[in-house]
mmCIF file of C-alpha atoms and ligand atoms in Angstrom:
data_model
loop_
_atom_site.group_PDB
_atom_site.id
_atom_site.type_symbol
_atom_site.label_atom_id
_atom_site.label_comp_id
_atom_site.label_asym_id
_atom_site.label_seq_id
_atom_site.Cartn_x
_atom_site.Cartn_y
_atom_site.Cartn_z
ATOM 1 C CA MET A 1 0.000 0.000 0.000
ATOM 2 C CA PRO A 2 1.545 3.342 -0.970
ATOM 3 C CA THR A 3 2.118 5.911 1.717
ATOM 4 C CA GLU A 4 -0.636 8.444 1.670
ATOM 5 C CA GLN A 5 -1.666 11.085 4.114
ATOM 6 C CA LEU A 6 -4.330 9.801 6.464
ATOM 7 C CA PHE A 7 -6.718 12.128 8.270
ATOM 8 C CA SER A 8 -8.598 11.955 11.534
ATOM 9 C CA HIS A 9 -12.382 11.690 11.380
ATOM 10 C CA SER A 10 -14.376 14.871 11.993
ATOM 11 C CA CYS A 11 -16.200 13.323 14.987
ATOM 12 C CA ILE A 12 -13.070 13.489 17.141
ATOM 13 C CA SER A 13 -11.311 16.515 18.676
ATOM 14 C CA ARG A 14 -7.907 16.649 20.250
ATOM 15 C CA TYR A 15 -7.635 18.407 23.572
ATOM 16 C CA PRO A 16 -6.299 21.859 22.575
ATOM 17 C CA GLN A 17 -3.628 21.892 25.305
ATOM 18 C CA ASN A 18 -2.221 18.477 24.433
ATOM 19 C CA PRO A 19 -0.107 16.736 25.587
ATOM 20 C CA VAL A 20 -1.629 16.091 29.009
ATOM 21 C CA LEU A 21 1.488 14.387 30.424
ATOM 22 C CA THR A 22 5.171 14.568 29.483
ATOM 23 C CA GLY A 23 8.444 13.404 31.019
ATOM 24 C CA LYS A 24 9.028 16.942 32.329
ATOM 25 C CA GLN A 25 6.243 16.396 34.882
ATOM 26 C CA VAL A 26 7.852 13.236 36.264
ATOM 27 C CA PRO A 27 9.885 13.705 39.501
ATOM 28 C CA TYR A 28 12.254 10.777 38.747
ATOM 29 C CA ALA A 29 14.336 9.726 35.738
ATOM 30 C CA SER A 30 12.176 10.050 32.641
ATOM 31 C CA ASP A 31 12.659 10.512 28.911
ATOM 32 C CA LEU A 32 9.471 9.150 27.349
ATOM 33 C CA VAL A 33 6.051 9.038 29.013
ATOM 34 C CA PHE A 34 3.384 7.279 26.963
ATOM 35 C CA ASN A 35 0.795 4.465 26.696
ATOM 36 C CA ALA A 36 -1.304 4.854 29.852
ATOM 37 C CA GLY A 37 -4.183 3.123 31.604
ATOM 38 C CA VAL A 38 -6.786 5.466 33.127
ATOM 39 C CA ILE A 39 -9.747 4.855 35.473
ATOM 40 C CA PRO A 40 -12.051 6.992 37.613
ATOM 41 C CA TRP A 41 -10.507 6.863 41.095
ATOM 42 C CA GLN A 42 -11.593 8.278 44.457
ATOM 43 C CA GLY A 43 -13.667 11.093 42.975
ATOM 44 C CA GLY A 44 -11.011 11.956 40.369
ATOM 45 C CA TYR A 45 -8.915 9.911 37.962
ATOM 46 C CA ALA A 46 -5.846 7.700 38.169
ATOM 47 C CA MET A 47 -3.363 6.972 35.411
ATOM 48 C CA VAL A 48 -0.605 4.374 35.209
ATOM 49 C CA PHE A 49 1.845 5.192 32.446
ATOM 50 C CA ARG A 50 4.891 3.752 30.740
ATOM 51 C CA ASN A 51 8.095 5.597 31.557
ATOM 52 C CA ASP A 52 11.283 4.927 29.565
ATOM 53 C CA TYR A 53 14.400 6.563 31.004
ATOM 54 C CA GLY A 54 18.155 6.767 30.489
ATOM 55 C CA TYR A 55 18.374 7.329 26.741
ATOM 56 C CA LEU A 56 21.426 5.454 25.439
ATOM 57 C CA GLY A 57 21.152 6.452 21.781
ATOM 58 C CA ARG A 58 19.425 4.829 18.792
ATOM 59 C CA ALA A 59 16.438 2.899 20.173
ATOM 60 C CA SER A 60 17.746 1.932 23.598
ATOM 61 C CA PHE A 61 17.057 3.104 27.115
ATOM 62 C CA SER A 62 18.567 1.971 30.397
ATOM 63 C CA GLY A 63 15.184 1.181 31.924
ATOM 64 C CA THR A 64 11.394 1.166 31.827
ATOM 65 C CA ASN A 65 9.018 1.426 34.738
ATOM 66 C CA ILE A 66 5.362 2.242 35.303
ATOM 67 C CA GLY A 67 4.441 5.490 37.020
ATOM 68 C CA LEU A 68 1.239 6.676 38.670
ATOM 69 C CA ALA A 69 -0.419 10.070 38.200
ATOM 70 C CA LEU A 70 -3.573 11.396 39.849
ATOM 71 C CA SER A 71 -5.940 14.071 38.615
ATOM 72 C CA PRO A 72 -9.092 15.817 39.804
ATOM 73 C CA ASP A 73 -10.426 16.258 36.253
ATOM 74 C CA GLY A 74 -8.636 13.762 33.985
ATOM 75 C CA ILE A 75 -6.749 16.601 32.307
ATOM 76 C CA HIS A 76 -4.336 18.064 34.866
ATOM 77 C CA TRP A 77 -2.103 15.363 36.315
ATOM 78 C CA GLN A 78 0.188 15.150 39.325
ATOM 79 C CA VAL A 79 2.758 12.371 39.207
ATOM 80 C CA GLU A 80 3.368 10.410 42.421
ATOM 81 C CA PRO A 81 6.962 10.629 43.783
ATOM 82 C CA GLN A 82 8.054 7.080 42.856
ATOM 83 C CA PRO A 83 7.272 4.621 40.062
ATOM 84 C CA VAL A 84 4.756 1.981 41.193
ATOM 85 C CA PHE A 85 5.614 -1.077 39.111
ATOM 86 C CA SER A 86 8.516 -2.660 37.272
ATOM 87 C CA LEU A 87 9.635 -6.195 36.498
ATOM 88 C CA LYS A 88 13.264 -7.076 35.874
ATOM 89 C CA ASP A 89 15.350 -10.154 36.552
ATOM 90 C CA GLU A 90 17.574 -12.518 34.601
ATOM 91 C CA GLU A 91 14.667 -13.586 32.393
ATOM 92 C CA ILE A 92 12.397 -10.519 32.373
ATOM 93 C CA LYS A 93 13.695 -7.357 30.760
ATOM 94 C CA ARG A 94 10.800 -4.991 31.435
ATOM 95 C CA ALA A 95 7.049 -4.525 31.850
ATOM 96 C CA TYR A 96 5.284 -1.749 29.895
ATOM 97 C CA ASP A 97 2.105 -0.496 28.169
ATOM 98 C CA PRO A 98 -0.247 -0.755 31.188
ATOM 99 C CA ARG A 99 -4.041 -0.698 30.829
ATOM 100 C CA LEU A 100 -6.494 -0.505 33.750
ATOM 101 C CA THR A 101 -9.929 -2.092 34.145
ATOM 102 C CA VAL A 102 -12.285 -2.166 37.136
ATOM 103 C CA ILE A 103 -14.319 -5.389 37.422
ATOM 104 C CA ASP A 104 -16.793 -5.784 40.295
ATOM 105 C CA GLY A 105 -15.005 -2.969 42.170
ATOM 106 C CA GLU A 106 -11.553 -4.618 41.825
ATOM 107 C CA VAL A 107 -8.759 -2.909 39.885
ATOM 108 C CA TYR A 108 -6.696 -4.917 37.401
ATOM 109 C CA MET A 109 -3.739 -3.869 35.299
ATOM 110 C CA THR A 110 -2.714 -5.630 32.106
ATOM 111 C CA PHE A 111 0.779 -5.062 30.727
ATOM 112 C CA ALA A 112 3.297 -6.322 28.213
ATOM 113 C CA VAL A 113 6.476 -8.094 29.289
ATOM 114 C CA ASP A 114 9.697 -8.478 27.293
ATOM 115 C CA THR A 115 11.495 -11.652 28.316
ATOM 116 C CA GLY A 116 14.510 -13.611 27.162
ATOM 117 C CA HIS A 117 12.112 -16.063 25.538
ATOM 118 C CA GLY A 118 9.523 -13.806 23.931
ATOM 119 C CA LEU A 119 6.869 -11.190 24.610
ATOM 120 C CA ARG A 120 4.249 -12.029 27.219
ATOM 121 C CA GLY A 121 1.035 -10.403 28.403
ATOM 122 C CA GLY A 122 0.542 -10.031 32.152
ATOM 123 C CA ILE A 123 -2.389 -9.356 34.466
ATOM 124 C CA ALA A 124 -2.009 -7.925 37.970
ATOM 125 C CA HIS A 125 -4.412 -6.949 40.755
ATOM 126 C CA THR A 126 -4.083 -3.889 42.961
ATOM 127 C CA ASP A 127 -5.987 -2.453 45.906
ATOM 128 C CA ASP A 128 -4.258 0.924 46.016
ATOM 129 C CA LEU A 129 -2.467 1.440 42.647
ATOM 130 C CA HIS A 130 0.851 1.421 44.518
ATOM 131 C CA HIS A 131 1.213 -2.346 45.048
ATOM 132 C CA PHE A 132 0.479 -4.942 42.402
ATOM 133 C CA ASP A 133 0.182 -8.734 42.593
ATOM 134 C CA VAL A 134 0.839 -10.477 39.290
ATOM 135 C CA ILE A 135 -1.920 -13.032 38.624
ATOM 136 C CA SER A 136 -0.870 -14.575 35.325
ATOM 137 C CA MET A 137 1.260 -14.186 32.216
ATOM 138 C CA THR A 138 0.632 -15.627 28.757
ATOM 139 C CA VAL A 139 2.978 -17.790 26.743
ATOM 140 C CA PRO A 140 4.879 -15.772 24.081
ATOM 141 C CA ASP A 141 4.165 -13.930 21.874
ATOM 142 C CA ASN A 142 1.138 -12.001 23.029
ATOM 143 C CA ARG A 143 0.502 -8.452 24.172
ATOM 144 C CA ASN A 144 -1.973 -5.541 24.030
ATOM 145 C CA MET A 145 -4.349 -7.406 26.324
ATOM 146 C CA VAL A 146 -7.376 -5.489 27.598
ATOM 147 C CA LEU A 147 -9.940 -6.767 30.102
ATOM 148 C CA PHE A 148 -13.654 -6.080 29.684
ATOM 149 C CA PRO A 149 -15.108 -4.287 32.726
ATOM 150 C CA GLN A 150 -17.896 -6.891 33.041
ATOM 151 C CA LYS A 151 -17.911 -10.658 33.101
ATOM 152 C CA TYR A 152 -19.673 -12.579 30.339
ATOM 153 C CA GLN A 153 -21.655 -15.623 31.466
ATOM 154 C CA GLY A 154 -19.661 -15.667 34.699
ATOM 155 C CA MET A 155 -16.290 -15.543 32.936
ATOM 156 C CA TYR A 156 -13.653 -12.813 32.777
ATOM 157 C CA ILE A 157 -13.122 -11.806 29.160
ATOM 158 C CA ARG A 158 -10.334 -10.053 27.311
ATOM 159 C CA LEU A 159 -9.174 -8.894 23.906
ATOM 160 C CA GLU A 160 -5.618 -9.822 23.045
ATOM 161 C CA ARG A 161 -3.152 -9.771 20.180
ATOM 162 C CA PRO A 162 -1.077 -12.887 19.640
ATOM 163 C CA MET A 163 1.732 -12.602 17.076
ATOM 164 C CA PRO A 164 1.682 -15.589 14.709
ATOM 165 C CA VAL A 165 4.906 -14.833 12.835
ATOM 166 C CA TYR A 166 5.555 -18.367 11.583
ATOM 167 C CA SER A 167 2.142 -19.011 10.040
ATOM 168 C CA ARG A 168 1.238 -15.511 8.845
ATOM 169 C CA GLY A 169 4.583 -14.992 7.094
ATOM 170 C CA ARG A 170 5.312 -11.591 8.627
ATOM 171 C CA ASP A 171 3.642 -9.081 10.950
ATOM 172 C CA ARG A 172 0.003 -9.706 10.118
ATOM 173 C CA PHE A 173 -1.441 -9.673 13.566
ATOM 174 C CA ASP A 174 -5.104 -9.637 14.526
ATOM 175 C CA ILE A 175 -7.401 -9.107 17.512
ATOM 176 C CA TRP A 176 -8.605 -12.162 19.468
ATOM 177 C CA TRP A 177 -11.012 -12.817 22.339
ATOM 178 C CA SER A 178 -10.533 -15.245 25.241
ATOM 179 C CA GLU A 179 -12.347 -16.044 28.474
ATOM 180 C CA SER A 180 -11.285 -17.231 31.909
ATOM 181 C CA PRO A 181 -12.926 -18.360 35.160
ATOM 182 C CA ASP A 182 -10.112 -16.934 37.308
ATOM 183 C CA LEU A 183 -7.879 -14.588 35.221
ATOM 184 C CA ILE A 184 -5.270 -17.394 35.147
ATOM 185 C CA HIS A 185 -6.611 -20.048 32.786
ATOM 186 C CA TRP A 186 -7.608 -18.575 29.431
ATOM 187 C CA GLY A 187 -9.292 -20.293 26.495
ATOM 188 C CA ASN A 188 -12.337 -20.665 24.238
ATOM 189 C CA SER A 189 -10.597 -18.139 21.972
ATOM 190 C CA HIS A 190 -12.196 -16.503 18.930
ATOM 191 C CA LEU A 191 -10.867 -14.256 16.180
ATOM 192 C CA VAL A 192 -12.522 -10.829 16.546
ATOM 193 C CA ALA A 193 -10.972 -8.731 13.763
ATOM 194 C CA GLY A 194 -8.330 -9.313 11.116
ATOM 195 C CA VAL A 195 -5.839 -6.758 9.851
ATOM 196 C CA GLU A 196 -7.531 -7.067 6.433
ATOM 197 C CA ASP A 197 -10.729 -5.543 7.866
ATOM 198 C CA PHE A 198 -9.047 -2.134 7.978
ATOM 199 C CA PRO A 199 -8.246 -0.646 4.549
ATOM 200 C CA PHE A 200 -5.768 1.811 6.064
ATOM 201 C CA ALA A 201 -3.709 -0.944 7.766
ATOM 202 C CA ASN A 202 -1.325 -3.228 5.939
ATOM 203 C CA ASP A 203 0.666 -4.591 8.852
ATOM 204 C CA LYS A 204 -1.102 -5.335 12.133
ATOM 205 C CA ILE A 205 -3.863 -4.267 14.474
ATOM 206 C CA GLY A 206 -4.263 -4.585 18.219
ATOM 207 C CA PRO A 207 -6.596 -3.856 21.108
ATOM 208 C CA GLY A 208 -6.124 -0.375 22.488
ATOM 209 C CA ALA A 209 -8.434 0.739 25.281
ATOM 210 C CA PRO A 210 -10.550 -1.633 27.386
ATOM 211 C CA PRO A 211 -14.033 -1.890 25.780
ATOM 212 C CA VAL A 212 -16.892 0.333 26.924
ATOM 213 C CA TYR A 213 -20.451 -1.014 27.219
ATOM 214 C CA THR A 214 -23.119 0.811 25.177
ATOM 215 C CA GLU A 215 -26.704 -0.032 24.244
ATOM 216 C CA LYS A 216 -25.492 -0.913 20.752
ATOM 217 C CA GLY A 217 -22.687 -3.199 21.879
ATOM 218 C CA TRP A 218 -19.149 -3.084 23.255
ATOM 219 C CA LEU A 219 -17.266 -0.128 21.817
ATOM 220 C CA ALA A 220 -13.486 -0.477 21.704
ATOM 221 C CA VAL A 221 -10.735 1.789 20.424
ATOM 222 C CA THR A 222 -7.930 -0.133 18.735
ATOM 223 C CA HIS A 223 -4.679 0.652 16.968
ATOM 224 C CA THR A 224 -3.925 -0.076 13.320
ATOM 225 C CA VAL A 225 -0.505 -0.100 11.681
ATOM 226 C CA ASP A 226 0.644 0.485 8.144
ATOM 227 C CA ILE A 227 4.225 0.065 7.097
ATOM 228 C CA ASP A 228 6.131 1.666 4.247
ATOM 229 C CA PRO A 229 9.807 0.749 3.771
ATOM 230 C CA GLU A 230 10.386 4.159 2.172
ATOM 231 C CA ARG A 231 9.464 6.034 5.323
ATOM 232 C CA GLY A 232 12.839 5.634 6.990
ATOM 233 C CA LYS A 233 14.198 8.027 9.539
ATOM 234 C CA ASN A 234 11.709 10.382 11.048
ATOM 235 C CA GLY A 235 12.138 10.154 14.813
ATOM 236 C CA TRP A 236 15.077 9.573 17.133
ATOM 237 C CA GLU A 237 15.432 6.116 15.663
ATOM 238 C CA ASP A 238 17.540 5.437 12.574
ATOM 239 C CA LYS A 239 14.697 3.771 10.767
ATOM 240 C CA TRP A 240 11.047 3.794 11.695
ATOM 241 C CA THR A 241 8.795 2.737 8.848
ATOM 242 C CA LYS A 242 5.470 2.292 10.637
ATOM 243 C CA ARG A 243 2.484 4.558 11.190
ATOM 244 C CA TYR A 244 0.010 3.900 14.015
ATOM 245 C CA CYS A 245 -3.583 5.169 13.849
ATOM 246 C CA ALA A 246 -6.587 4.679 16.123
ATOM 247 C CA ALA A 247 -9.747 2.922 14.907
ATOM 248 C CA ALA A 248 -13.064 1.995 16.536
ATOM 249 C CA ILE A 249 -14.779 -1.388 16.631
ATOM 250 C CA LEU A 250 -18.214 -2.419 17.898
ATOM 251 C CA LEU A 251 -18.755 -5.889 19.362
ATOM 252 C CA ASP A 252 -22.016 -7.780 19.816
ATOM 253 C CA LYS A 253 -23.170 -7.369 23.419
ATOM 254 C CA ASP A 254 -24.574 -10.893 23.506
ATOM 255 C CA ALA A 255 -21.548 -12.482 21.821
ATOM 256 C CA PRO A 256 -18.626 -10.090 22.426
ATOM 257 C CA TRP A 257 -16.195 -11.943 20.136
ATOM 258 C CA LYS A 258 -18.346 -10.952 17.127
ATOM 259 C CA MET A 259 -17.458 -7.641 15.508
ATOM 260 C CA ILE A 260 -20.683 -6.035 14.260
ATOM 261 C CA GLY A 261 -19.074 -2.871 12.953
ATOM 262 C CA HIS A 262 -15.787 -1.003 12.642
ATOM 263 C CA SER A 263 -14.433 2.240 11.244
ATOM 264 C CA ARG A 264 -13.267 1.995 7.646
ATOM 265 C CA VAL A 265 -11.249 5.183 7.909
ATOM 266 C CA PRO A 266 -8.953 6.146 10.790
ATOM 267 C CA LEU A 267 -10.583 7.578 13.881
ATOM 268 C CA LEU A 268 -7.327 9.366 14.689
ATOM 269 C CA ALA A 269 -4.387 9.609 12.292
ATOM 270 C CA PRO A 270 -1.066 11.302 13.143
ATOM 271 C CA GLU A 271 -1.397 14.996 12.239
ATOM 272 C CA ALA A 272 -0.464 17.197 15.202
ATOM 273 C CA ASP A 273 3.183 18.205 15.637
ATOM 274 C CA TYR A 274 3.500 16.155 18.839
ATOM 275 C CA GLU A 275 2.407 13.119 16.781
ATOM 276 C CA THR A 276 4.324 13.703 13.559
ATOM 277 C CA LYS A 277 7.320 15.901 14.233
ATOM 278 C CA GLU A 278 8.505 15.764 17.805
ATOM 279 C CA GLY A 279 9.593 12.626 19.589
ATOM 280 C CA PHE A 280 11.105 9.204 19.623
ATOM 281 C CA ARG A 281 9.003 7.408 17.015
ATOM 282 C CA THR A 282 6.985 9.792 14.945
ATOM 283 C CA ASN A 283 3.602 8.972 13.411
ATOM 284 C CA VAL A 284 2.446 6.927 16.382
ATOM 285 C CA ILE A 285 -1.008 7.166 17.955
ATOM 286 C CA PHE A 286 -1.355 4.374 20.495
ATOM 287 C CA PRO A 287 -4.725 4.465 22.329
ATOM 288 C CA THR A 288 -4.768 2.691 25.687
ATOM 289 C CA ALA A 289 -7.667 4.142 27.727
ATOM 290 C CA ALA A 290 -11.233 5.294 27.069
ATOM 291 C CA ILE A 291 -13.433 6.856 29.740
ATOM 292 C CA PRO A 292 -17.167 7.499 29.128
ATOM 293 C CA MET A 293 -18.116 10.934 30.444
ATOM 294 C CA PRO A 294 -21.528 11.954 31.823
ATOM 295 C CA ASP A 295 -22.176 14.161 28.753
ATOM 296 C CA GLY A 296 -22.078 11.163 26.391
ATOM 297 C CA ARG A 297 -18.534 11.716 25.197
ATOM 298 C CA LEU A 298 -15.701 9.248 25.257
ATOM 299 C CA ARG A 299 -12.321 10.518 26.411
ATOM 300 C CA ILE A 300 -9.554 8.651 24.648
ATOM 301 C CA TYR A 301 -6.005 8.721 26.043
ATOM 302 C CA TYR A 302 -3.195 7.798 23.708
ATOM 303 C CA GLY A 303 0.563 7.702 23.510
ATOM 304 C CA ALA A 304 1.758 10.226 20.904
ATOM 305 C CA ALA A 305 5.051 9.568 19.070
ATOM 306 C CA ASP A 306 5.957 7.148 21.924
ATOM 307 C CA THR A 307 6.956 10.308 23.789
ATOM 308 C CA VAL A 308 3.971 11.981 25.509
ATOM 309 C CA ILE A 309 0.367 11.260 26.528
ATOM 310 C CA ALA A 310 -2.421 13.039 24.672
ATOM 311 C CA LEU A 311 -6.201 13.189 24.923
ATOM 312 C CA ALA A 312 -9.002 13.319 22.351
ATOM 313 C CA GLU A 313 -12.788 13.228 22.686
ATOM 314 C CA ALA A 314 -15.716 12.072 20.575
ATOM 315 C CA LYS A 315 -19.420 11.513 21.208
ATOM 316 C CA ILE A 316 -20.096 7.831 21.883
ATOM 317 C CA ASP A 317 -23.074 7.997 19.479
ATOM 318 C CA ASP A 318 -20.798 9.305 16.723
ATOM 319 C CA LEU A 319 -18.287 6.521 17.341
ATOM 320 C CA ILE A 320 -21.055 3.927 17.104
ATOM 321 C CA ALA A 321 -22.333 5.546 13.892
ATOM 322 C CA LEU A 322 -18.786 5.487 12.492
ATOM 323 C CA CYS A 323 -18.579 1.761 13.226
ATOM 324 C CA LEU A 324 -21.949 1.046 11.628
ATOM 325 C CA GLU A 325 -21.539 3.171 8.479
ATOM 326 C CA GLU A 326 -20.984 0.871 5.537
ATOM 327 C CA ASP A 327 -18.599 3.257 3.866
ATOM 328 C CA SER A 328 -17.452 5.888 6.338
ATOM 329 C CA LYS A 329 -16.622 9.005 4.407
ATOM 330 C CA ARG A 330 -13.195 10.563 4.475
ATOM 331 C CA ASP A 331 -13.137 13.851 6.276
ATOM 332 C CA THR A 332 -10.258 16.205 6.796
ATOM 333 C CA LYS A 333 -11.460 18.462 9.597
ATOM 334 C CA ILE A 334 -9.106 18.271 12.536
ATOM 335 C CA VAL A 335 -8.872 20.319 15.685
ATOM 336 C CA TYR A 336 -5.647 20.766 17.573
HETATM 337 C C1 BMA B 401 4.295 -1.387 19.837
HETATM 338 C C2 BMA B 401 4.638 -1.326 21.328
HETATM 339 C C3 BMA B 401 4.180 -0.001 21.913
HETATM 340 C C4 BMA B 401 4.601 1.179 21.060
HETATM 341 C C5 BMA B 401 4.252 0.936 19.591
HETATM 342 C C6 BMA B 401 4.742 2.029 18.678
HETATM 343 O O1 BMA B 401 4.824 -2.512 19.226
HETATM 344 O O2 BMA B 401 6.032 -1.442 21.486
HETATM 345 O O3 BMA B 401 4.707 0.143 23.201
HETATM 346 O O4 BMA B 401 3.927 2.338 21.497
HETATM 347 O O5 BMA B 401 4.825 -0.281 19.182
HETATM 348 O O6 BMA B 401 6.140 2.141 18.710
#
């Protein structure tokens, strides 16, 4: 697929003062702050975010941990004095890309784990967002797991993104669904969406934010990736040929592994300077949290250029309409 400019859909607006969190606000070592889980918390909001620190040149950093920020309004954030989670030993290199879900009043964090034997997806429980107990980790390679905030027929359910390199020939990765009685044993898996469902992706897709329940079905924001070998250097890295966009999918509320609609154009495509020009890996929009607001809007938090955390908003009804339109029309209006 040739590189072409992609545009965000007119139903979504970026927060004008983006980004909402950067490494400058972090009171410990920090270079890149991105990919965050967000939940309503004690009358305000809580965010766990990926923090990469100790830039060593090219694409390497001396460490990654997960920080915690609190906010009265979901926009202005105060970072807690110390990181709250990290995994590192002889086998595990780092944990990153946290997402948060509340199920029956209990808070769970999913995260990715780089190990000496592949990429794993982890689930942890926390009472206070400062201490986490790891419940389970997948076999490699799997990541981008998100938990649904409700059980389905008594089972915990999740979206996930295994990486079948051997059988698919290259990165052609899709979104799957699995269920579990205890968050440890996962199975009864179904394919939810394939990369081929999204005309603006030619590489891979993955779950982004934990799904949100609506009358029309489960609404989920995902990421989509297109790759162009000609793109080359455009961030701190020597060669970065991918572009990440956000898309929306709608899942059947009675059978949540069935996709009943999805956007056929990007919901968010990299356009703002903090997405396209400034940062570690440019042209990256990586949605990881979606919070329904009382006014019917969905607040979407996303990592921008793998460097900062940004916020965008759309009406839930518009997102559902976008998923159900047979041929969503291209629209160039953007606000930032
Ligand atoms: C994915 C993950 C994310 C990252 C994205 C874009 O594979 O590594 O953490 O935001 O790539 O670089």
